[in-house]
Short mmCIF file of C-alpha atoms in Angstrom, two decimals:
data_model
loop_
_atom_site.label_atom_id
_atom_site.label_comp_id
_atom_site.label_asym_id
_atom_site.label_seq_id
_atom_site.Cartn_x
_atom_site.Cartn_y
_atom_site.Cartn_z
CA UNK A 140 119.88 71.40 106.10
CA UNK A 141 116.56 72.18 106.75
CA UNK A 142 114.32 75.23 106.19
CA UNK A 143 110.71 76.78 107.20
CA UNK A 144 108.24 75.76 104.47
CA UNK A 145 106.45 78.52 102.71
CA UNK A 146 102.74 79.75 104.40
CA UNK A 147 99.90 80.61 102.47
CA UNK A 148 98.23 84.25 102.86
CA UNK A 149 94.63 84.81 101.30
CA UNK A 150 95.30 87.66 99.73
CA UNK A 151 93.64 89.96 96.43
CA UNK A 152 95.88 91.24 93.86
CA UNK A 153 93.57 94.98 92.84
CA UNK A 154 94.09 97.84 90.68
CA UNK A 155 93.03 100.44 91.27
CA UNK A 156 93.30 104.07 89.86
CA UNK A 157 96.54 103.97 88.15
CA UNK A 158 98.05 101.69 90.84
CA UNK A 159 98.13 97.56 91.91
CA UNK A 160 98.32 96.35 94.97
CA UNK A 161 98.24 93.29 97.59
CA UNK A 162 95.04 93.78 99.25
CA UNK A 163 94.55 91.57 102.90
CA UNK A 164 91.77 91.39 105.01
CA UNK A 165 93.27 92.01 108.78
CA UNK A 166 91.85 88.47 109.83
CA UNK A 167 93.62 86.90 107.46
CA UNK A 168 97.13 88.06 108.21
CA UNK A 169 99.03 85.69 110.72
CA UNK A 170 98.27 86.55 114.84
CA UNK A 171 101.71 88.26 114.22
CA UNK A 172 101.42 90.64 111.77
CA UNK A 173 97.52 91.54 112.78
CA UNK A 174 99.21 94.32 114.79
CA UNK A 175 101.73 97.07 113.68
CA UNK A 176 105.25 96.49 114.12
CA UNK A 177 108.12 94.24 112.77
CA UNK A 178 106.31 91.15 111.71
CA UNK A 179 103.73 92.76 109.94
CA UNK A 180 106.39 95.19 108.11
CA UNK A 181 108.78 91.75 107.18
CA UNK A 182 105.69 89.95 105.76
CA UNK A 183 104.94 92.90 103.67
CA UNK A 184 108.50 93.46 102.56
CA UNK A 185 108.51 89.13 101.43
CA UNK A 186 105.26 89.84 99.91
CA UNK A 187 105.66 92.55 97.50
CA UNK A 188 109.84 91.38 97.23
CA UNK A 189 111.80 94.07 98.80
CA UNK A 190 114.54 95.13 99.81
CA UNK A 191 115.82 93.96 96.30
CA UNK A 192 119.36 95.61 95.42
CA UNK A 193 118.82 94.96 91.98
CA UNK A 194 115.86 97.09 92.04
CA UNK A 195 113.56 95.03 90.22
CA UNK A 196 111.49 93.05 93.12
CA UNK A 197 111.64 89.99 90.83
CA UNK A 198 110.84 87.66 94.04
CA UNK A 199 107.61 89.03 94.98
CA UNK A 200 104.81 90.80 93.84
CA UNK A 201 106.14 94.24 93.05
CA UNK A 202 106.42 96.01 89.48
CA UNK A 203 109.60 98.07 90.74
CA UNK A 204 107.74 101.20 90.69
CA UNK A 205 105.95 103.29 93.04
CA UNK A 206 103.05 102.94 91.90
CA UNK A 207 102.79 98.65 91.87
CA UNK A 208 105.06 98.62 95.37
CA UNK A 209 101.91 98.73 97.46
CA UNK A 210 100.23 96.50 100.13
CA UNK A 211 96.51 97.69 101.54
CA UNK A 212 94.95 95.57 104.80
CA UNK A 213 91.07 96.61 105.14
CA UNK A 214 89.39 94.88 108.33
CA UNK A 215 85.56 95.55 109.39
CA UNK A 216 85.44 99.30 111.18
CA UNK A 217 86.31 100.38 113.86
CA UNK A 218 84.58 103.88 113.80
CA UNK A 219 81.08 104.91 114.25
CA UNK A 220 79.70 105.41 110.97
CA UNK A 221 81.78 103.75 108.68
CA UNK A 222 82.33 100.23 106.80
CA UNK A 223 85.32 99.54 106.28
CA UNK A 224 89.05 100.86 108.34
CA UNK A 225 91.64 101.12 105.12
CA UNK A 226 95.32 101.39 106.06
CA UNK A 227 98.07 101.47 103.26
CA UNK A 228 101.50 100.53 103.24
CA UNK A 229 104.27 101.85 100.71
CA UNK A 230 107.05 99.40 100.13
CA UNK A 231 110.33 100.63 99.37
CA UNK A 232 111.95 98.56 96.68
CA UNK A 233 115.61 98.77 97.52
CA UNK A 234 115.02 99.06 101.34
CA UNK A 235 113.89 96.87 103.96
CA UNK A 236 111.09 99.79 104.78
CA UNK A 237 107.17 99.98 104.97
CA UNK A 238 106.04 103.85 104.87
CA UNK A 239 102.62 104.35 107.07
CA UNK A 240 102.92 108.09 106.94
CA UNK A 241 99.83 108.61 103.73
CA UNK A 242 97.42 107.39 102.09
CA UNK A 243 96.87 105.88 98.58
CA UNK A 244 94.43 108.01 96.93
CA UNK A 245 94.20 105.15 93.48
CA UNK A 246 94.17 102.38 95.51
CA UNK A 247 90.97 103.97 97.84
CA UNK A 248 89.32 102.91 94.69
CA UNK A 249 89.43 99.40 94.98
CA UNK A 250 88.63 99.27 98.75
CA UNK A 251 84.98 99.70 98.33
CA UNK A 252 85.08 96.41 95.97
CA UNK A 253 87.46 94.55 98.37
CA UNK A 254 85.14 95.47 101.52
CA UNK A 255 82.12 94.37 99.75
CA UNK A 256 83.15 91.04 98.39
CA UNK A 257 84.72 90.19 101.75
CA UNK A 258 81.66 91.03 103.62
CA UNK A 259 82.97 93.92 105.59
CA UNK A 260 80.35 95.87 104.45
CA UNK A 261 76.85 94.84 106.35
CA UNK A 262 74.26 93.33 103.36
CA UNK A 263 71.77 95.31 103.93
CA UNK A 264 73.38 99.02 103.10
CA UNK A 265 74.69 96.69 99.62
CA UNK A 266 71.68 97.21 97.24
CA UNK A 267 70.91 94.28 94.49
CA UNK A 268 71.37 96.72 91.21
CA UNK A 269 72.64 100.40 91.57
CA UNK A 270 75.28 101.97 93.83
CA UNK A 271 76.66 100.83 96.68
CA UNK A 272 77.97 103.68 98.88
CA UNK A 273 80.74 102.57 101.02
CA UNK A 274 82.10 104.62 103.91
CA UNK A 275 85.48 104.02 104.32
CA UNK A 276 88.08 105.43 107.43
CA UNK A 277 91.68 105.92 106.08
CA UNK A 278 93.82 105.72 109.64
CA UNK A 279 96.87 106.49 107.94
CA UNK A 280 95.87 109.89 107.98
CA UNK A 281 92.48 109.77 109.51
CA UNK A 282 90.49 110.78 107.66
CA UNK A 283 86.67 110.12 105.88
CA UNK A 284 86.42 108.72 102.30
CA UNK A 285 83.27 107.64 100.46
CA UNK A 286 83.55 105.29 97.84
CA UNK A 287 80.33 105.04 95.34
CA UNK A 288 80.49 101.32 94.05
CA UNK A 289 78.36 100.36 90.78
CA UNK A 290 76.70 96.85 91.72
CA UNK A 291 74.31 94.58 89.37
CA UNK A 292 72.91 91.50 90.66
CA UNK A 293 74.61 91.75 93.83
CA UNK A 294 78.10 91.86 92.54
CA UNK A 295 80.35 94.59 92.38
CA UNK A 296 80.61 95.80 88.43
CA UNK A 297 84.12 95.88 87.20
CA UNK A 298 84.04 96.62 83.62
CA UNK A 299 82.20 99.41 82.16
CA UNK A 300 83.25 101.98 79.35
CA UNK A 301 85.07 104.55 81.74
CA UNK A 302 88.75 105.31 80.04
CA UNK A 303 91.30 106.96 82.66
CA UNK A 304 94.50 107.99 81.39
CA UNK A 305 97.39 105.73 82.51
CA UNK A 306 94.92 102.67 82.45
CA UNK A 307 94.98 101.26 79.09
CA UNK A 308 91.91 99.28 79.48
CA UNK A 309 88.02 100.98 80.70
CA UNK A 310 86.12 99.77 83.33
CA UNK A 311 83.13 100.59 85.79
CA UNK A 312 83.70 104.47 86.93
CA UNK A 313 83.73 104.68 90.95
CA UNK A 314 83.47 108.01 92.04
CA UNK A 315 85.56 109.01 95.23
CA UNK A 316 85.17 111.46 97.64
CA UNK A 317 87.56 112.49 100.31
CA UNK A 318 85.57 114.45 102.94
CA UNK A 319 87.49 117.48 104.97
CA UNK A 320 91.05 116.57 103.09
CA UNK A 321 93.41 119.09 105.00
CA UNK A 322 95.12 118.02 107.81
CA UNK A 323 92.88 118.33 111.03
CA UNK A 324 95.51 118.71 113.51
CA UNK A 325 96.61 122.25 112.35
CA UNK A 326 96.72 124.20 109.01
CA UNK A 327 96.00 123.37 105.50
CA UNK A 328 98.94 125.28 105.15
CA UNK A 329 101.77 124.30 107.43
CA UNK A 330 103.89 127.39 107.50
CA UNK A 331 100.96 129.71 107.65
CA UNK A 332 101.49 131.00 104.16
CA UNK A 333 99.68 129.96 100.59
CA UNK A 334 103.31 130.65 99.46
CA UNK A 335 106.76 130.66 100.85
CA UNK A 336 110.41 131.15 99.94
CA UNK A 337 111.88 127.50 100.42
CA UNK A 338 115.77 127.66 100.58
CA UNK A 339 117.51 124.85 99.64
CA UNK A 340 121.16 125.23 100.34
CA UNK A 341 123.76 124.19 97.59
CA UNK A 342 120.27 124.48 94.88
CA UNK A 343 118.69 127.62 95.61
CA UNK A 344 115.57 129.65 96.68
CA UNK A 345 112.59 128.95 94.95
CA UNK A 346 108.72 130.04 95.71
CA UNK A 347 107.04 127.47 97.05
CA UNK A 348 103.11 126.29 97.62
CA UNK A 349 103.32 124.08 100.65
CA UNK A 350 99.42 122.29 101.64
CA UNK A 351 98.47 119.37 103.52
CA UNK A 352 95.37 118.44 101.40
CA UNK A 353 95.16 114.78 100.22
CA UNK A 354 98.43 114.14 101.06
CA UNK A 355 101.46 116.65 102.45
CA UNK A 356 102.41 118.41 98.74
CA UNK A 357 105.42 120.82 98.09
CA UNK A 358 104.83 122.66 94.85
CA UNK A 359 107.12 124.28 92.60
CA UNK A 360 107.06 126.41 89.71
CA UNK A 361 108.39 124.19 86.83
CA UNK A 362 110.20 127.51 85.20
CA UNK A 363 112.22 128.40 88.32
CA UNK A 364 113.68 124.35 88.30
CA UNK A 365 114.43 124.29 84.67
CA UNK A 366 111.66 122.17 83.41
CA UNK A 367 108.39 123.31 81.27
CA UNK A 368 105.90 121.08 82.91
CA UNK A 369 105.62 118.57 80.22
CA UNK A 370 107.88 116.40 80.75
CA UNK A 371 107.60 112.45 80.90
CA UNK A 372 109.17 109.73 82.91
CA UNK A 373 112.23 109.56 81.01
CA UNK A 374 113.09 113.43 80.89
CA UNK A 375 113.62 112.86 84.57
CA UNK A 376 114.29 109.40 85.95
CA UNK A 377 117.03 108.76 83.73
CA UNK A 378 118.59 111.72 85.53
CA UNK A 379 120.19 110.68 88.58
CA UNK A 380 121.59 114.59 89.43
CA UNK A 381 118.07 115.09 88.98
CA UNK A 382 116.58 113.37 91.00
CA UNK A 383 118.99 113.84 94.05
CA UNK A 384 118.25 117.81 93.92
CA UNK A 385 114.29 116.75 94.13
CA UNK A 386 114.60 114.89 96.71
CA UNK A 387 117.06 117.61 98.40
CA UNK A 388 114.50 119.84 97.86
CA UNK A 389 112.18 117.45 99.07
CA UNK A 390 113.86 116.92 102.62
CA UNK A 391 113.93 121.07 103.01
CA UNK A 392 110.27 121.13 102.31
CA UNK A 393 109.05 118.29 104.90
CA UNK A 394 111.53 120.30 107.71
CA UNK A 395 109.61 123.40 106.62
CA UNK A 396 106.23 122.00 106.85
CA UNK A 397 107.22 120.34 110.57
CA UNK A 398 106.62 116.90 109.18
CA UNK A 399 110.61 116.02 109.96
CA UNK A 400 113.10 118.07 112.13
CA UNK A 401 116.14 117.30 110.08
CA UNK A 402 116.70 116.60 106.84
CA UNK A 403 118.56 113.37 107.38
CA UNK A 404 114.90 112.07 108.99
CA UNK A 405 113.32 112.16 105.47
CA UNK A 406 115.22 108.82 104.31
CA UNK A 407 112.72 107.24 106.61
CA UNK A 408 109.72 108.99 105.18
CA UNK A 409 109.86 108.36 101.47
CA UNK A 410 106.07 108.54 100.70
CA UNK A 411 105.13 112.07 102.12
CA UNK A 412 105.54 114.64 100.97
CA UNK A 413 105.27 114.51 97.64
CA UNK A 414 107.01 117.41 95.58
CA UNK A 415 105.29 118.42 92.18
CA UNK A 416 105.88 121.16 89.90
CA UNK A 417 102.99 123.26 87.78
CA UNK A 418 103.15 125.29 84.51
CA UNK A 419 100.07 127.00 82.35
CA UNK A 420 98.14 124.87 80.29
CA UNK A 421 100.23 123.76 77.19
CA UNK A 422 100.65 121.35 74.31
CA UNK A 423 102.32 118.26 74.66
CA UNK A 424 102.46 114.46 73.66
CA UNK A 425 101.46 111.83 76.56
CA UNK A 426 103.03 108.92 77.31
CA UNK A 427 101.01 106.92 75.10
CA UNK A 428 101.37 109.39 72.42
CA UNK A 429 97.98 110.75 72.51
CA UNK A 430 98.28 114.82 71.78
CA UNK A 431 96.91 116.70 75.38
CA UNK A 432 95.56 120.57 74.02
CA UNK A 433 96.26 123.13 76.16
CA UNK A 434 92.87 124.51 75.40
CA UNK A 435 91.63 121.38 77.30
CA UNK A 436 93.37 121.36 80.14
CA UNK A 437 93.96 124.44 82.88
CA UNK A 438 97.54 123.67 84.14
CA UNK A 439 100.37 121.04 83.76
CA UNK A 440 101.50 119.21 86.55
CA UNK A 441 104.19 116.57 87.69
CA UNK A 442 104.59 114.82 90.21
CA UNK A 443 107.39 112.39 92.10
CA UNK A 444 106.88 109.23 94.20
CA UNK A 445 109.24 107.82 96.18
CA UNK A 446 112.03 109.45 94.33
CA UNK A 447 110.94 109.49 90.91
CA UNK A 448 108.65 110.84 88.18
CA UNK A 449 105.06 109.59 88.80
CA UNK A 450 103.99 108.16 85.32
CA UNK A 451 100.13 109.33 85.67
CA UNK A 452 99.39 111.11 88.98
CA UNK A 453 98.69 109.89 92.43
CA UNK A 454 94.90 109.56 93.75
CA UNK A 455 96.16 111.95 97.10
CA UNK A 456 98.22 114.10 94.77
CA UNK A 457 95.21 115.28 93.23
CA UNK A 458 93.40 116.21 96.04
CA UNK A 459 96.50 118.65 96.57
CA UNK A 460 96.41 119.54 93.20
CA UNK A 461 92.70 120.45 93.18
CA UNK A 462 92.33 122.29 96.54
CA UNK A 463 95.32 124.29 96.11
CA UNK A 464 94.05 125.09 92.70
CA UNK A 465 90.62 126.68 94.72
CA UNK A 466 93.10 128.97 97.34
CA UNK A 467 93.49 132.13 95.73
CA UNK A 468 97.30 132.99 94.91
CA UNK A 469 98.35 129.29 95.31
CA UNK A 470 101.27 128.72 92.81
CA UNK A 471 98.44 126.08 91.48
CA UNK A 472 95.93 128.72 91.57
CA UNK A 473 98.21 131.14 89.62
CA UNK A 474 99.51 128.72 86.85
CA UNK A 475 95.98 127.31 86.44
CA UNK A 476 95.35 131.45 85.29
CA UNK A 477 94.48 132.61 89.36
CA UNK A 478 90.48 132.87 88.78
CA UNK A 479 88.53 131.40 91.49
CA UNK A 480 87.65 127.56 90.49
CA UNK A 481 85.90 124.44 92.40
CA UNK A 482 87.40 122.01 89.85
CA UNK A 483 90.56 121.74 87.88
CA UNK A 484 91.41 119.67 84.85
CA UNK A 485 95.31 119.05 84.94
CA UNK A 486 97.71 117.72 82.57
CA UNK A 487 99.95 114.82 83.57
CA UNK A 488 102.40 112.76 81.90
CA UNK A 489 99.80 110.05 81.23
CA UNK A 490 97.02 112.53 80.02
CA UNK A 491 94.05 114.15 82.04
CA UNK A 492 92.58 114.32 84.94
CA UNK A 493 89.69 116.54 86.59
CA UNK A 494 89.53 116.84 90.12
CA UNK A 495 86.48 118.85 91.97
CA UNK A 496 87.69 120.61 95.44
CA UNK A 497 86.09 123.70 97.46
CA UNK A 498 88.34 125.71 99.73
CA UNK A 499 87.18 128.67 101.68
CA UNK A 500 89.04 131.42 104.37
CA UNK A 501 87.36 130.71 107.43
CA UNK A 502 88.29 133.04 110.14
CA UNK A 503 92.11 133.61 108.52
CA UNK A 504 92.56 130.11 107.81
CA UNK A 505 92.13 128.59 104.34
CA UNK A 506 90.13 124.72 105.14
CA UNK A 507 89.05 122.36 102.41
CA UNK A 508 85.47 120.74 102.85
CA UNK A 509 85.66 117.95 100.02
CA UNK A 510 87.38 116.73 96.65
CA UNK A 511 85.84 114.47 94.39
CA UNK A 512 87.27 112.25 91.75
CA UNK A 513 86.32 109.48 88.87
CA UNK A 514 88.64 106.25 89.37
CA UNK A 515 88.02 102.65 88.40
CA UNK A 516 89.00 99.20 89.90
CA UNK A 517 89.19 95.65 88.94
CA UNK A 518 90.28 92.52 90.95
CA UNK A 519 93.39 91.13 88.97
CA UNK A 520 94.01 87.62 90.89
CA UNK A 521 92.82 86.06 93.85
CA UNK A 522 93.91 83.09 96.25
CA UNK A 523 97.09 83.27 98.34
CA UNK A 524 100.44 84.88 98.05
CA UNK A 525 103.06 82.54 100.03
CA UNK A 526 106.25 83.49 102.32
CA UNK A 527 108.89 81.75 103.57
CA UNK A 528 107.92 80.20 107.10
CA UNK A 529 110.77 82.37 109.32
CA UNK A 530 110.18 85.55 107.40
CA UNK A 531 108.51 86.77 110.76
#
């Protein structure tokens, strides 16, 4: 019997933030999967190893999480303006599915660094020594994102002495900025309201701060679910009950924001919105056992991914996080003690994380002009990923 050989892909395996993933530049892909649709999605899916039933995407690329299930493909821009056009796809692990519907926020941290060592970004806006700003379109959600990339000797700089919590090694500190983060095609807050009564039948009614910011967020007070707002990965993921009534809760939110009509319509849009639930500021042991002060943070947050427990926080999550800490009355705003803010230091299972934002009522309608954010990003392996020949 005889079978398809394997291809070769040039592809970059990045971190970036507290996320990997399998970076391609658009040219590189075959003619097939250079436009959207079912080749692209099955080379993806082959790449990164899904759908695995065993949940553990040991033939591919994949770390069976959410957070290393992740394929980026950057290509030369489109758009007046900018460098680079980023588009990011979330594989599912145990389904044969590619979610287009958000963005990345970690992974925008490695684009700059991809862009520039592919040549997508024109040599002379790359300076020899100092930084290299990189304007990047997201057309996942279309949207602006500057990327500020340290360079010395015409190279990007990877390693530096910038610690983020959930990265256990520092590196060279990029500094992000995602410009006018709400959604432009209608409110910042979906329903019209900074907070809501979201009924969940069979759960409950709980209050509810509903923003498209970053990325669609539904947020939650972590005293009206039962939790305190410290908890880690395994004080959740380990609990299946649990994490069917999130994502229940979930499904009610995205019909309430308009992003689905019916709650059966959120299987096929795993990746947004992302559900999170806030507390005050208090004491608690990090994943890594280092001991988070309340006194040093201004409210606790968690957050899920594609059905479970995030184990830092996601890059878009904290744009949420942070402009929905700046609107007044927010359930963000309130935990974080409801005083008017432009930045926010939260607490997340991994440790810290400050986030600048500025929101502002502008003729009855709350809008978000930027948030700003330290990352870092390093190039892990380069050279080709293969795939079976009649995988597209």
């Amino acid at each position: 019997m005889s079978h398809a050989p394997q291809i070769k892909i040039p592809a970059t395996y990045m971190r970036g933030g507290t996320s990997k993933g399998v970076f391609f530049s658009l040219t590189d892909l075959p003619e097939a999967a250079q436009v959207p649709g079912a080749a692209r999605d099955s080379i993806l899916l082959r790449v990164i190893g899904s759908p695995d039933p065993y949940g553990q995407q040991i033939d591919g690329m994949g770390g069976a999480t959410s957070s290393t299930s992740k394929t980026v493909i950057l290509a030369k821009s489109e758009q007046a303006d900018h460098d680079v056009d980023y588009l990011f796809g979330q594989v599912a692990i145990n389904k044969a599915f590619v979610d287009w519907s958000g963005n990345c926020g970690n992974l925008t941290a490695a684009v700059g660094a991809f862009a520039i060592s592919k040549g997508l970004v024109d040599a002379d806006r790359i300076p020899e020594n100092g930084i290299c700003t990189v304007r990047i379109w997201q057309k996942n959600i279309q949207k602006t994102i500057i990327a500020h990339v340290p360079m010395t000797n015409g190279e990007v700089q990877e390693t530096g002495d910038f610690e983020l919590d959930g990265v256990t090694f520092p590196a060279a500190e990029v500094v992000i900025e995602f410009m006018d983060p709400a959604d432009g095609e209608g409110s910042m807050f979906p329903t019209g309201n900074v907070v809501d009564d979201l009924e969940v039948p069979g759960i409950g009614t709980f209050k509810a701060t509903m923003i498209n910011a970053g990325i669609p967020t539904i947020f939650m007070n972590a005293a009206d679910i039962g939790y305190t707002g410290t908890e880690l990965q395994k004080d959740i993921n380990s609990d299946a009950d649990a994490l069917a009534r999130f994502e229940t809760m979930r499904a009610y939110g995205a019909v309430k924001m308009g992003l689905i009509k019916d709650i059966a319509e959120a299987v096929e849009r795993q990746h947004t919105p992302k559900i999170a639930f806030v507390a005050p500021a208090t004491d608690y042991q990090a994943s890594s056992g280092k001991q988070i002060a309340s006194n040093d943070i201004d409210v606790c947050v968690r957050a899920l991914s594609m059905g479970k427990l995030h184990h830092a926080m996601m890059g878009t999550a904290s744009v949420a996080i942070a402009t929905a800490a700046a609107v007044s009355g927010s359930l963000v705003n309130l935990a974080a003690g409801g005083v008017e803010r432009d930045s926010v230091t939260f607490g997340h299972p991994s440790g810290t994380l400050r986030v600048g934002a500025a929101a502002a009522l502008v003729d009855g309608e709350w809008t978000a002009t930027k948030a700003v954010m330290s990352r870092s990003a390093r190039v892990i392996m380069e050279g080709n990923v293969r795939v079976p020949g009649d995988t597209f």
